[in-house]
Amino acid sequence: DTEVTQTPKHLVMGMTNKKSLKCEQHMGHRAMYWYKQKAKKPPELMFVYSYEKLSINESVPSRFSPECPNSSLLNLHLHALQPEDSALYLCASSPSPPSGFYNEQFFGPGTRLTVL
Amino acid sequence: GQNIDQPTEMTATEGAIVQINCTYQTSGFNGLFWYQQHAGEAPTFLSYNVLDGLEEKGRFSSFLSRSKGYSYLLLKELQMKDSASYLCAVRDPGSGSSNTGKLIFGQGTTLQVKP
């Protein structure tokens, strides 16, 4: 298994809803990432987990809450989002911690989120 | 500060060669990545350079000069399917005990390949 999977592919939610995005990889990677990407913009890093511990939080609002239940899974819990949070949310993983010498990040297909 | 510059758009003809440049000024450097991203899809890894010189992988090559803060991605024998956005990303190792190694992306270059 050489891929990162994400569910759901599309999500529409209201500003009062609570939802979760899921990411899974079975490549034995020890670092996992959440990115947010707006149209025609590069991915923006949100969170990094290294060995199942949160190592980077890029000053993301608390309405986004990451969780890493085990080394293969990464969740992003969403609550009270705003319409401007509508974007493509990408999950990625890499073999070693982010500072490792060779550390290609493998991206999942993303979840297209629309907040009404 | 962190700054990565790429041209916004480029156009080339099928079968031709195109070079996409990337210049960077970052507080740290621990490798440079090139990713390809088709519209509505996830980025896919193309190449990685950490030492000066040229890395070749099939139709794609990537070059790095650390002293000049410069890289380019060379695409040969262009095909219509190469129409996509190409993202240059620098890995910043972080500082002190953080050593985060996070990727800093440029804005991306949208390449259009015409028949």
XYZ file of N, CA and C in Angstrom:
693
model
N 0.857 -1.178 0.000
C 0.000 0.000 0.000
C 0.896 1.233 0.000
N 0.823 2.002 -1.065
C 1.722 3.157 -1.204
C 0.938 4.433 -1.382
N -0.154 4.570 -0.681
C -0.904 5.788 -0.855
C -1.463 6.292 0.467
N -1.831 7.569 0.410
C -2.515 8.207 1.521
C -3.983 8.349 1.115
N -4.866 7.888 1.957
C -6.293 7.989 1.638
C -6.952 9.003 2.561
N -7.963 9.679 2.020
C -8.692 10.671 2.796
C -10.181 10.482 2.575
N -10.935 10.643 3.648
C -12.393 10.621 3.550
C -12.966 11.746 4.403
N -14.099 12.319 3.987
C -14.750 12.107 2.690
C -14.044 12.883 1.576
N -14.444 12.671 0.334
C -13.869 13.437 -0.776
C -14.444 14.842 -0.812
N -15.716 14.925 -0.498
C -16.400 16.219 -0.472
C -17.189 16.316 0.830
N -17.272 17.531 1.368
C -18.035 17.743 2.592
C -18.641 19.137 2.548
N -19.941 19.190 2.777
C -20.641 20.466 2.900
C -21.185 20.540 4.317
N -20.905 21.617 5.016
C -21.358 21.732 6.394
C -21.786 23.157 6.715
N -22.682 23.245 7.679
C -23.100 24.551 8.156
C -22.160 25.047 9.230
N -22.300 26.300 9.581
C -21.376 26.906 10.545
C -21.568 26.363 11.958
N -22.692 25.705 12.219
C -22.901 25.173 13.567
C -22.607 23.675 13.659
N -22.262 23.075 12.525
C -22.042 21.626 12.513
C -20.695 21.259 13.124
N -20.616 19.983 13.520
C -19.334 19.366 13.892
C -19.091 18.207 12.941
N -17.942 18.207 12.324
C -17.595 17.133 11.400
C -16.126 16.783 11.582
N -15.736 15.648 10.987
C -14.330 15.241 11.049
C -13.832 14.793 9.689
N -12.593 15.137 9.397
C -11.901 14.635 8.215
C -10.955 13.535 8.671
N -10.834 12.508 7.821
C -9.980 11.374 8.185
C -8.896 11.151 7.145
N -7.758 10.717 7.613
C -6.604 10.437 6.758
C -5.965 9.154 7.242
N -5.532 8.328 6.305
C -4.933 7.048 6.673
C -3.776 6.717 5.738
N -2.715 6.165 6.298
C -1.602 5.664 5.485
C -1.069 4.398 6.131
N -0.652 3.461 5.284
C -0.104 2.188 5.775
C 1.268 1.953 5.193
N 2.039 3.037 5.097
C 3.408 2.937 4.574
C 4.422 2.946 5.696
N 3.948 2.950 6.934
C 4.883 2.992 8.060
C 5.504 4.358 8.278
N 4.907 5.378 7.682
C 5.446 6.723 7.849
C 5.239 7.228 9.258
N 6.208 8.010 9.758
C 6.159 8.450 11.144
C 5.760 9.913 11.294
N 5.601 10.609 10.193
C 5.157 12.001 10.265
C 3.921 12.166 9.393
N 2.958 12.923 9.890
C 1.731 13.182 9.132
C 1.373 14.653 9.249
N 0.735 15.181 8.200
C 0.549 16.621 8.052
C -0.876 16.941 7.610
N -1.363 18.086 8.049
C -2.569 18.676 7.484
C -2.200 19.985 6.809
N -2.701 20.149 5.565
C -2.545 21.386 4.809
C -3.930 21.883 4.398
N -3.995 23.195 4.222
C -5.186 23.832 3.660
C -4.771 24.482 2.344
N -5.573 24.284 1.301
C -5.247 24.884 0.013
C -6.461 25.578 -0.571
N -6.333 26.868 -0.799
C -7.362 27.643 -1.490
C -7.060 27.611 -2.990
N -8.065 27.928 -3.776
C -7.935 27.854 -5.233
C -6.778 28.716 -5.733
N -5.980 28.135 -6.601
C -4.853 28.813 -7.252
C -3.801 29.321 -6.244
N -3.755 28.705 -5.085
C -2.754 29.025 -4.077
C -1.999 27.770 -3.702
N -0.796 27.888 -3.147
C -0.071 26.693 -2.711
C -0.660 26.166 -1.407
N -0.341 24.933 -1.072
C -0.790 24.401 0.228
C -0.176 25.202 1.377
N -0.989 25.406 2.417
C -0.512 26.068 3.633
C -0.499 25.055 4.761
N 0.631 24.917 5.392
C 0.747 23.959 6.482
C -0.118 24.383 7.664
N -0.831 23.390 8.230
C -1.641 23.647 9.432
C -1.013 22.967 10.648
N -0.851 21.649 10.546
C -0.360 20.853 11.677
C 0.622 19.794 11.189
N 1.552 19.432 12.075
C 2.444 18.315 11.826
C 2.444 17.416 13.050
N 2.300 16.122 12.832
C 2.477 15.112 13.873
C 3.728 14.318 13.552
N 4.578 14.161 14.547
C 5.782 13.373 14.408
C 5.770 12.320 15.515
N 5.815 11.060 15.124
C 5.709 9.961 16.091
C 4.487 10.144 16.976
N 3.373 10.477 16.336
C 2.065 10.588 16.979
C 1.945 11.740 17.959
N 2.917 12.614 17.983
C 2.846 13.784 18.854
C 2.772 15.040 17.976
N 1.961 15.983 18.397
C 1.841 17.239 17.664
C 3.150 18.014 17.790
N 3.791 18.269 16.652
C 5.071 18.978 16.695
C 4.965 20.387 16.126
N 4.011 20.637 15.272
C 3.811 21.989 14.727
C 2.328 22.306 14.697
N 1.978 23.470 15.203
C 0.655 24.054 15.026
C 0.920 25.452 14.489
N 0.564 25.679 13.229
C 0.870 26.952 12.586
C -0.161 28.019 12.964
N -0.356 28.180 14.264
C -1.299 29.207 14.750
C -2.681 29.057 14.119
N -3.128 27.824 14.059
C -4.429 27.531 13.451
C -5.537 27.802 14.475
N -6.651 28.411 14.054
C -7.754 28.674 14.997
C -8.251 27.398 15.659
N -8.740 27.537 16.869
C -9.129 26.364 17.663
C -10.353 25.647 17.121
N -11.033 26.235 16.157
C -12.158 25.527 15.542
C -11.670 24.330 14.707
N -10.370 24.265 14.465
C -9.745 23.089 13.849
C -8.980 22.344 14.948
N -9.286 21.071 15.120
C -8.653 20.310 16.186
C -8.105 19.004 15.616
N -6.782 18.848 15.575
C -6.224 17.621 15.022
C -6.148 16.529 16.075
N -6.090 15.308 15.576
C -5.956 14.155 16.469
C -5.208 13.062 15.734
N -4.282 12.403 16.414
C -3.540 11.299 15.803
C -3.720 10.062 16.683
N -4.752 9.256 16.453
C -5.048 8.112 17.318
C -3.945 7.047 17.304
N -3.311 6.869 16.141
C -2.183 5.947 16.056
C -1.315 6.347 14.878
N -0.271 5.603 14.632
C 0.710 6.025 13.625
C 0.166 6.006 12.204
N -0.980 5.371 11.980
C -1.530 5.273 10.625
C -2.670 6.238 10.373
N -3.208 6.831 11.413
C -4.425 7.621 11.282
C -4.213 9.063 11.729
N -4.867 9.950 11.023
C -4.848 11.365 11.386
C -6.238 11.919 11.137
N -6.786 12.585 12.137
C -8.107 13.194 11.995
C -7.994 14.707 12.118
N -8.965 15.379 11.546
C -9.093 16.827 11.739
C -10.548 17.093 12.098
N -10.770 17.489 13.344
C -12.124 17.755 13.828
C -12.465 19.220 13.581
N -13.661 19.420 13.055
C -14.100 20.749 12.632
C -15.329 21.159 13.433
N -15.330 22.390 13.931
C -16.473 22.863 14.708
C -16.591 24.371 14.578
N -17.808 24.803 14.293
C -18.082 26.241 14.194
C -17.210 26.921 13.153
N -17.133 26.302 11.983
C -16.307 26.882 10.924
C -16.985 28.087 10.287
N -16.174 28.841 9.562
C -16.636 30.027 8.852
C -16.616 29.751 7.340
N -17.402 30.486 6.584
C -17.377 30.274 5.116
C -15.973 30.408 4.516
N -15.147 31.261 5.089
C -13.793 31.424 4.543
C -12.897 30.213 4.797
N -13.382 29.266 5.588
C -12.628 28.024 5.799
C -12.844 27.032 4.656
N -13.723 27.363 3.743
C -13.947 26.501 2.576
C -12.656 26.409 1.783
N -12.216 25.182 1.515
C -10.927 24.960 0.850
C -10.759 23.465 0.601
N -9.655 23.123 -0.029
C -9.239 21.725 -0.155
C -8.310 21.427 1.018
N -8.623 20.405 1.787
C -7.792 20.028 2.926
C -7.014 18.766 2.558
N -5.709 18.931 2.570
C -4.812 17.863 2.149
C -4.112 17.259 3.351
N -4.039 15.957 3.337
C -3.251 15.227 4.320
C -2.001 14.721 3.611
N -0.896 14.671 4.313
C 0.336 14.124 3.744
C 1.060 13.313 4.806
N 1.942 12.448 4.354
C 2.782 11.699 5.292
C 4.188 11.621 4.725
N 5.156 11.409 5.610
C 6.540 11.243 5.178
C 7.205 10.178 6.035
N 8.238 9.523 5.471
C 8.819 8.357 6.144
C 9.385 8.649 7.524
N 10.053 9.787 7.629
C 10.753 10.067 8.882
C 10.262 11.398 9.413
N 10.669 11.791 10.582
C 10.265 13.107 11.088
C 10.618 14.205 10.088
N 9.922 15.297 10.162
C 10.062 16.339 9.129
C 11.486 16.779 8.864
N 12.352 16.675 9.845
C 13.713 17.157 9.658
C 14.640 16.088 9.122
N 14.112 14.904 8.833
C 14.943 13.817 8.320
C 15.620 14.201 7.018
N 16.702 13.532 6.724
C 17.520 13.928 5.578
C 16.748 13.871 4.270
N 16.144 12.746 3.994
C 15.362 12.631 2.767
C 13.948 12.383 3.184
N 13.073 13.307 2.847
C 11.778 13.243 3.485
C 10.666 13.700 2.561
N 10.508 12.972 1.458
C 9.426 13.279 0.537
C 8.086 13.145 1.237
N 7.218 14.090 0.990
C 5.860 14.036 1.525
C 4.925 13.490 0.458
N 4.150 12.498 0.851
C 3.152 11.894 -0.030
C 1.796 12.485 0.345
N 1.116 13.023 -0.643
C -0.157 13.687 -0.379
C -1.336 12.777 -0.686
N -2.375 12.911 0.110
C -3.649 12.284 -0.193
C -4.420 13.111 -1.194
N -5.572 12.593 -1.678
C -6.343 13.299 -2.718
C -7.078 14.521 -2.196
N -7.183 14.655 -0.892
C -7.815 15.838 -0.322
C -9.305 15.684 -0.069
N -9.810 16.529 0.796
C -11.249 16.666 1.051
C -11.640 18.079 0.655
N -12.592 18.177 -0.264
C -13.094 19.495 -0.689
C -14.179 19.911 0.298
N -13.901 20.910 1.114
C -14.818 21.357 2.162
C -15.506 22.655 1.756
N -16.818 22.656 1.895
C -17.607 23.874 1.674
C -18.374 24.174 2.951
N -18.200 25.385 3.464
C -18.897 25.820 4.672
C -19.950 26.846 4.272
N -21.201 26.532 4.596
C -22.299 27.417 4.196
C -22.657 28.403 5.309
N 13.076 36.580 6.619
C 11.789 36.127 6.148
C 11.947 34.978 5.172
N 10.828 34.438 4.764
C 10.815 33.316 3.832
C 10.214 33.790 2.526
N 10.910 33.588 1.437
C 10.415 34.036 0.146
C 10.816 33.047 -0.935
N 9.840 32.571 -1.667
C 10.088 31.659 -2.789
C 9.367 32.214 -4.002
N 10.104 32.443 -5.076
C 9.530 33.050 -6.276
C 9.550 32.104 -7.459
N 8.427 32.038 -8.130
C 8.296 31.284 -9.385
C 7.460 32.128 -10.341
N 7.638 31.924 -11.656
C 6.723 32.615 -12.572
C 5.307 32.093 -12.361
N 4.346 32.953 -12.569
C 2.953 32.582 -12.326
C 2.430 31.631 -13.397
N 2.744 31.960 -14.648
C 2.224 31.166 -15.757
C 3.290 30.992 -16.836
N 3.233 29.849 -17.525
C 4.080 29.618 -18.684
C 3.279 28.826 -19.716
N 3.643 29.041 -20.973
C 3.002 28.307 -22.060
C 4.090 27.696 -22.920
N 3.889 26.458 -23.365
C 4.866 25.797 -24.219
C 4.123 24.881 -25.187
N 4.858 24.427 -26.182
C 4.263 23.604 -27.245
C 4.573 22.133 -27.014
N 3.632 21.309 -27.343
C 3.805 19.857 -27.239
C 5.091 19.431 -27.949
N 5.885 18.588 -27.271
C 7.138 18.112 -27.847
C 8.333 18.975 -27.533
N 8.099 20.166 -27.024
C 9.185 21.103 -26.737
C 9.784 20.848 -25.347
N 10.728 21.720 -24.983
C 11.358 21.693 -23.658
C 10.987 22.989 -22.940
N 10.696 22.874 -21.645
C 10.395 24.076 -20.875
C 11.167 24.031 -19.559
N 11.609 25.203 -19.111
C 12.348 25.313 -17.848
C 11.578 26.230 -16.908
N 11.261 25.743 -15.734
C 10.544 26.523 -14.732
C 11.527 26.863 -13.623
N 11.729 28.152 -13.418
C 12.715 28.613 -12.441
C 12.093 28.863 -11.074
N 12.934 28.730 -10.064
C 12.507 28.987 -8.688
C 13.681 29.609 -7.945
N 13.457 30.768 -7.353
C 14.487 31.365 -6.499
C 13.944 31.438 -5.081
N 14.854 31.294 -4.133
C 14.386 31.249 -2.748
C 15.321 32.025 -1.833
N 14.710 32.592 -0.815
C 15.453 33.223 0.284
C 14.766 32.755 1.552
N 15.389 31.840 2.249
C 14.781 31.283 3.460
C 15.801 31.317 4.583
N 15.305 31.299 5.803
C 16.194 31.380 6.960
C 17.032 30.116 7.116
N 16.552 29.017 6.599
C 17.293 27.765 6.634
C 17.025 26.994 5.356
N 17.832 25.996 5.099
C 17.635 25.192 3.884
C 18.023 23.757 4.190
N 17.111 22.861 3.867
C 17.390 21.439 4.056
C 16.748 20.650 2.923
N 16.885 21.175 1.711
C 16.381 20.464 0.548
C 15.297 21.224 -0.178
N 15.197 20.967 -1.478
C 14.191 21.619 -2.313
C 13.426 20.553 -3.090
N 12.114 20.685 -3.076
C 11.231 19.714 -3.721
C 10.493 20.386 -4.871
N 10.197 19.604 -5.884
C 9.263 20.007 -6.929
C 8.079 19.035 -6.918
N 6.883 19.633 -6.948
C 5.658 18.857 -7.009
C 4.858 19.284 -8.228
N 4.096 18.338 -8.786
C 3.155 18.628 -9.868
C 1.743 18.512 -9.299
N 0.901 19.450 -9.665
C -0.478 19.381 -9.195
C -1.447 19.695 -10.334
N -2.231 18.690 -10.716
C -3.294 18.931 -11.689
C -4.484 19.539 -10.961
N -5.269 20.304 -11.704
C -6.390 21.023 -11.112
C -7.317 20.074 -10.362
N -7.616 20.405 -9.125
C -8.529 19.612 -8.323
C -7.937 18.340 -7.744
N -6.628 18.144 -7.955
C -5.994 16.919 -7.444
C -4.912 17.265 -6.432
N -4.368 16.223 -5.776
C -3.313 16.439 -4.797
C -1.969 16.636 -5.490
N -1.038 17.323 -4.850
C 0.319 17.411 -5.397
C 0.987 16.039 -5.444
N 1.745 15.790 -6.499
C 2.521 14.555 -6.585
C 4.000 14.911 -6.693
N 4.815 14.145 -6.018
C 6.249 14.402 -5.936
C 6.917 14.197 -7.290
N 7.778 15.143 -7.672
C 8.558 15.019 -8.903
C 10.035 14.815 -8.616
N 10.612 15.679 -7.759
C 12.056 15.606 -7.562
C 12.457 16.237 -6.252
N 13.686 15.916 -5.856
C 14.247 16.423 -4.608
C 15.730 16.718 -4.834
N 16.173 17.904 -4.444
C 17.596 18.262 -4.513
C 18.021 18.791 -3.148
N 19.146 18.298 -2.662
C 19.702 18.858 -1.433
C 21.157 19.281 -1.657
N 21.802 18.676 -2.663
C 23.161 19.058 -3.043
C 23.120 19.767 -4.392
N 24.131 20.588 -4.663
C 24.195 21.296 -5.939
C 24.281 20.312 -7.096
N 23.632 20.674 -8.188
C 23.751 19.858 -9.390
C 22.417 19.465 -9.955
N 22.494 18.584 -10.917
C 21.333 18.168 -11.696
C 20.898 16.758 -11.300
N 19.602 16.606 -11.069
C 19.011 15.294 -10.830
C 18.084 14.998 -11.997
N 18.289 13.849 -12.641
C 17.477 13.510 -13.804
C 16.596 12.316 -13.511
N 15.339 12.437 -13.933
C 14.395 11.349 -13.733
C 13.468 11.305 -14.945
N 13.851 10.516 -15.937
C 13.026 10.407 -17.137
C 12.977 11.721 -17.900
N 11.774 12.191 -18.196
C 11.623 13.440 -18.948
C 11.844 14.671 -18.069
N 11.890 14.465 -16.738
C 12.015 15.590 -15.824
C 13.415 15.637 -15.215
N 13.966 16.842 -15.103
C 15.241 17.051 -14.423
C 15.090 18.242 -13.506
N 15.844 18.246 -12.429
C 15.830 19.395 -11.535
C 17.251 19.749 -11.169
N 17.492 21.066 -11.093
C 18.826 21.592 -10.827
C 18.778 22.453 -9.588
N 19.876 22.441 -8.831
C 19.966 23.275 -7.632
C 21.323 23.948 -7.555
N 21.302 25.246 -7.211
C 22.502 25.980 -6.832
C 22.219 26.632 -5.485
N 22.790 26.082 -4.423
C 22.523 26.612 -3.078
C 23.126 27.990 -2.890
N 24.291 28.237 -3.491
C 24.935 29.549 -3.317
C 24.108 30.651 -3.960
N 23.383 30.322 -5.012
C 22.553 31.325 -5.703
C 21.099 31.289 -5.239
N 20.734 30.342 -4.394
C 19.332 30.228 -3.983
C 18.426 30.010 -5.177
N 18.809 29.069 -6.032
C 18.160 28.935 -7.335
C 17.985 27.469 -7.696
N 16.837 27.185 -8.261
C 16.558 25.850 -8.776
C 15.751 25.985 -10.061
N 15.817 24.984 -10.890
C 14.887 24.919 -12.017
C 14.430 23.496 -12.233
N 13.241 23.393 -12.807
C 12.675 22.118 -13.231
C 12.627 22.132 -14.751
N 13.221 21.124 -15.356
C 13.274 21.037 -16.814
C 12.371 19.900 -17.270
N 11.452 20.205 -18.156
C 10.556 19.192 -18.681
C 10.829 19.033 -20.172
N 11.170 17.833 -20.583
C 11.481 17.567 -21.985
C 10.327 16.836 -22.665
N 10.317 16.907 -23.993
C 9.318 16.172 -24.797
C 7.924 16.371 -24.199
N 7.547 17.629 -24.077
C 6.297 17.962 -23.416
C 5.107 17.225 -24.013
N 4.228 16.810 -23.110
C 2.985 16.164 -23.504
C 1.817 16.994 -22.971
N 0.661 16.815 -23.580
C -0.511 17.589 -23.159
C -0.807 17.354 -21.684
N -0.561 16.140 -21.201
C -0.858 15.814 -19.801
C 0.069 16.527 -18.820
N 1.121 17.179 -19.340
C 2.018 17.934 -18.458
C 1.419 19.294 -18.080
N 0.302 19.650 -18.684
C -0.384 20.885 -18.294
C -0.842 20.743 -16.838
N -0.288 21.567 -15.980
C -0.539 21.450 -14.544
C 0.134 22.622 -13.844
N -0.023 22.651 -12.529
C 0.711 23.622 -11.715
C 1.943 22.929 -11.150
N 3.075 23.633 -11.159
C 4.328 23.070 -10.648
C 4.760 23.891 -9.432
N 4.887 23.193 -8.314
C 5.166 23.849 -7.034
C 6.604 23.582 -6.611
N 7.304 24.667 -6.314
C 8.646 24.585 -5.746
C 8.482 24.713 -4.235
N 9.141 23.862 -3.473
C 9.005 23.918 -2.008
C 10.371 23.725 -1.370
N 10.690 24.581 -0.432
C 11.953 24.493 0.304
C 11.673 23.946 1.687
N 12.509 23.017 2.123
C 12.356 22.512 3.478
C 13.241 23.327 4.402
N 12.578 23.946 5.360
C 13.271 24.726 6.368
C 13.455 23.842 7.588
N 14.677 23.601 7.985
C 14.887 22.663 9.088
C 14.422 23.185 10.432
N 14.101 24.455 10.529
C 13.725 25.014 11.818
C 14.963 25.415 12.586
N 14.776 25.824 13.830
C 15.913 26.292 14.611
C 15.818 25.759 16.029
N 16.936 25.786 16.707
C 16.978 25.357 18.089
C 16.513 23.928 18.248
N 15.645 23.710 19.209
C 15.193 22.342 19.462
C 13.976 21.976 18.620
N 13.439 22.938 17.873
C 12.214 22.618 17.133
C 12.504 21.704 15.960
N 13.513 22.063 15.162
C 13.945 21.213 14.052
C 12.769 20.600 13.304
N 11.904 21.464 12.841
C 10.624 20.988 12.328
C 10.696 20.489 10.901
N 11.610 21.019 10.091
C 11.700 20.572 8.710
C 10.445 20.811 7.907
N 9.755 21.896 8.120
C 8.511 22.110 7.384
C 8.787 22.580 5.964
N 7.848 22.287 5.075
C 7.944 22.706 3.679
C 7.348 24.091 3.508
N 8.068 24.937 2.803
C 7.565 26.259 2.452
C 7.367 26.254 0.941
N 6.125 26.449 0.508
C 5.791 26.370 -0.909
C 5.858 27.729 -1.585
N 6.308 27.727 -2.839
C 6.120 28.892 -3.689
C 4.681 28.934 -4.163
N 4.338 29.985 -4.905
C 2.956 30.179 -5.342
C 2.543 29.232 -6.464
N 3.545 28.573 -7.068
C 3.230 27.643 -8.140
C 3.281 28.301 -9.511
N 3.676 27.520 -10.506
C 3.704 27.952 -11.901
C 2.703 27.123 -12.676
N 1.732 27.782 -13.287
C 0.749 27.071 -14.100
C 1.300 26.941 -15.514
N 1.539 25.715 -15.930
C 2.061 25.440 -17.266
C 0.934 24.981 -18.168
N 0.824 25.630 -19.309
C -0.152 25.199 -20.310
C 0.611 24.683 -21.521
N 0.347 23.449 -21.900
C 0.973 22.848 -23.072
C -0.030 22.889 -24.217
N 0.397 23.487 -25.323
C -0.493 23.622 -26.483
C -0.067 22.682 -27.601
N -1.027 22.228 -28.404
C -0.680 21.300 -29.505
C 0.232 21.967 -30.534
